[in-house]
Each structure stands twice: as structure tokens, then as C-alpha cells.
Amino acid sequence: MGRFFSKRLSGLLPYVPGEQPQDMQYIKLNTNESPFPPSPKVVEAIAGESEKLNLYSDPECKVLNDAIAKALGVGKDMVISGNGSDEILAFCYMAFCDDDTGVCYPDISYGFYPVFKDVFYLDGKAIPLTDDFKVNPDDYIASGRTIFIANPNAPTGISLGLDDIEKIVKGNPDNIVVIDEAYVDFGGETAIPLTYKYENLIVVRTFSKSRNLAGARIGFAIAQKSLIDELNKIKFSFNPYNEDRLAIVAGAAAMDDKEYFEKCIGEIVRVREVTVTELSQMGFEILPSKTNFIFAKKEGFSGEKLYTELKKRGILVRHFKSERIKDFVRITIGTEEQMRTLIREVADILK
């Protein structure tokens, strides 16, 4: 570590994104992107806005926030948007955690939760998933901490029901509960209706998965106005122009195009179920997924070996080295053609 680097952060282990190798053309099934391009309405909106890039974007992101509120049926004062959901999560860490209030999250979940804990120098507690890789709501009751839960969870793909989410929120009246719904559109149950009932609930979403805009970096949160006001206080103290002009109009157009959104979601879910059937017939164990990916393992076959062999054949999947999940691979659902190629290569590898 360099002599100028903060001693407080000397032990920091950065988040590791999914690899993006450039040595050949890969079928990318490792970063949970959508296999489909943005809505044509998004492309049109960006083209019209590009001539205004000499001017700052709207720091209040009104066009985008209004479109989100309209599409999800919430009040306009219940929305904040940001540069990807990661930024929104970071705002939550800054606003609702400190020396007196630490954080907790599942031990197998989104890798940024413990990274943010270290970046903001917070006391963190990783709560183990159950033996069948589920979040047990009882483990989070009266936590005394700000709670971060991805629902559906990643990389497992398993979703909690709304009753379980409400149990956690209700069981922590003096602490904020953040439900990270990056994958909820693929079959999960959203907690947004609960935001009207509970003042301590924040629901975080992203445009990267179900809205086909991973490259635009757009995220948002839904909560009661008092919490949104506090998150905005952090935003305007950190980066007022946190979304560029193209992202704002792209996000608004994507939200407005409900027909295209539902078409893409429906196809991903259909192909996911076909893929689950095919891999199950090969003897894979696959956790029940409500996301745009599946988490699978083959008894007696190393997860790392499967990842490596697929990469040699031009297919990228995600492998994690954590002991409990090292035999699994996480496979993003691509197009039907891409998944047929995956199935064919997996069958050949198993031979």
C-alpha cells in the first residue's frame, strides 16, 4: 500500500465486478445484463438529447423521477434516482449508518454490502443464510442495525415473500431496512406497497437488469418523503449532477415503454425455465430462481472447473470461491440461442 493511502482503509478489499475479457468474442452470461437492446424509444430519446450535452443535467432529475413515480404508482416526492443502484446504496450507508448504528446483511449476498461497510468504516455483521440458502427473517428482528437485504437474493436467486419482508421491517421500528430489488421484476414480490405503511423502509431498484440499461448506470429508491429528503441531503452534499442528460431521458423513456419491458421480461423468464429443465435433466441442482440468472451445481463436478471449461469454449459464467458456494456457478439468462449453446457445451464438458 502506498505511503499516502489512508491507514483507515489499508485493509480494504474492493468489490470485484464480473470479468470483461477482451481477448475474444464471448457469450457473456456472467454479469446479469439483459441480452436485449434498450427500447427503441430510449434510442430515440438519447439522440434528441445528445445535442444538449454542453449544458449541465437537471440536478433534480425531474423527468426521470416523474416517470418512475408514474410507472410504479407512487408519489413524486417518494423517489430519488442516482448513478446506478450502487450509488443509492452508498447514500443509504452514509445517511443511516454511523459509529452508533452499524449494518447487517446476509453472509452470501451482493458483494458491495461488506465493501461499503469498510469504505464508510462501519461495524458490520454478516448473518448466515440457512442450510438451504434462504434468508431467515427471525435472524433480523431487533437487529439494532441498518439492514440491507437483496430480494431476490444474489447470487442464489431465492426470493422472500412480502410477509417475511414486512416481518423484518416491523421488527426493526428504530432502524432503517433497505430492500435491494435489483431482480424483482423477474418473478419476485416487490415491497414498494409497504413503503406507505412503514417509515423505516427503503426499496432500491436498478435499470441495469429488467430495463436493459446496464451501461446507462441508473438506479433509484422508493421511500416515504422524509427518508427521500435525507437521501437528497447526502446527494446534494456529494454529487448534485449525479446523472447525465442521456441517462435521465433514457431512463424516463424506458419507464414509459411498458410493452417492450414486459416483452423482454417474459422472454427471459421463459428461457430461464427451459434452461432449468435442461440442466436438471443433466443432474444439476438448481436453486429456485426469481431472477434473470440461475445458481447451479453438478454433484461431483467442480464449479471452478465448469467455469474454466466454459470460458475455454467462449462462454463466461460467474464462479465464487467462498467455501459454501464454490461448487456452484451463476449463469445469466441470455437469448434462447445463447442458452442452447450453453446447454450443448455443458453436455460436452460433462462427457
mmCIF file of N, CA, C and O in Angstrom, residues 18 56 84 128 187 195 241 286 314 327:
data_model
loop_
_atom_site.group_PDB
_atom_site.id
_atom_site.type_symbol
_atom_site.label_atom_id
_atom_site.label_comp_id
_atom_site.label_asym_id
_atom_site.label_seq_id
_atom_site.Cartn_x
_atom_site.Cartn_y
_atom_site.Cartn_z
ATOM 1 N N GLY A 18 -17.870 -8.623 -12.405
ATOM 2 C CA GLY A 18 -17.723 -9.738 -13.331
ATOM 3 C C GLY A 18 -16.696 -9.401 -14.405
ATOM 4 O O GLY A 18 -16.627 -8.268 -14.877
ATOM 5 N N TYR A 56 -25.288 21.430 -18.254
ATOM 6 C CA TYR A 56 -25.443 20.519 -17.121
ATOM 7 C C TYR A 56 -26.814 19.841 -17.153
ATOM 8 O O TYR A 56 -27.799 20.393 -17.660
ATOM 9 N N GLY A 84 -26.695 4.543 -10.918
ATOM 10 C CA GLY A 84 -26.757 3.122 -10.592
ATOM 11 C C GLY A 84 -27.293 2.932 -9.183
ATOM 12 O O GLY A 84 -27.233 3.830 -8.335
ATOM 13 N N PRO A 128 -25.580 -15.488 8.576
ATOM 14 C CA PRO A 128 -25.568 -16.655 7.686
ATOM 15 C C PRO A 128 -26.940 -16.982 7.117
ATOM 16 O O PRO A 128 -27.967 -16.886 7.814
ATOM 17 N N GLY A 187 -39.866 -12.071 -11.217
ATOM 18 C CA GLY A 187 -40.717 -13.046 -10.529
ATOM 19 C C GLY A 187 -40.840 -12.841 -9.037
ATOM 20 O O GLY A 187 -41.598 -13.555 -8.374
ATOM 21 N N THR A 195 -43.971 0.685 1.636
ATOM 22 C CA THR A 195 -43.360 1.981 1.943
ATOM 23 C C THR A 195 -44.398 2.982 2.450
ATOM 24 O O THR A 195 -44.060 3.926 3.160
ATOM 25 N N TYR A 241 -24.971 16.714 -9.618
ATOM 26 C CA TYR A 241 -25.234 16.331 -11.007
ATOM 27 C C TYR A 241 -24.848 14.860 -11.203
ATOM 28 O O TYR A 241 -24.017 14.515 -12.035
ATOM 29 N N ILE A 286 -30.339 -26.923 -8.957
ATOM 30 C CA ILE A 286 -30.536 -25.512 -9.272
ATOM 31 C C ILE A 286 -31.439 -24.901 -8.215
ATOM 32 O O ILE A 286 -32.555 -25.379 -7.981
ATOM 33 N N GLY A 314 -15.537 -20.135 -24.941
ATOM 34 C CA GLY A 314 -16.102 -18.841 -25.296
ATOM 35 C C GLY A 314 -17.377 -18.470 -24.574
ATOM 36 O O GLY A 314 -18.132 -17.615 -25.048
ATOM 37 N N ASP A 327 -18.918 -24.770 -5.327
ATOM 38 C CA ASP A 327 -19.293 -25.776 -6.328
ATOM 39 C C ASP A 327 -20.387 -25.289 -7.271
ATOM 40 O O ASP A 327 -20.759 -25.990 -8.213
#
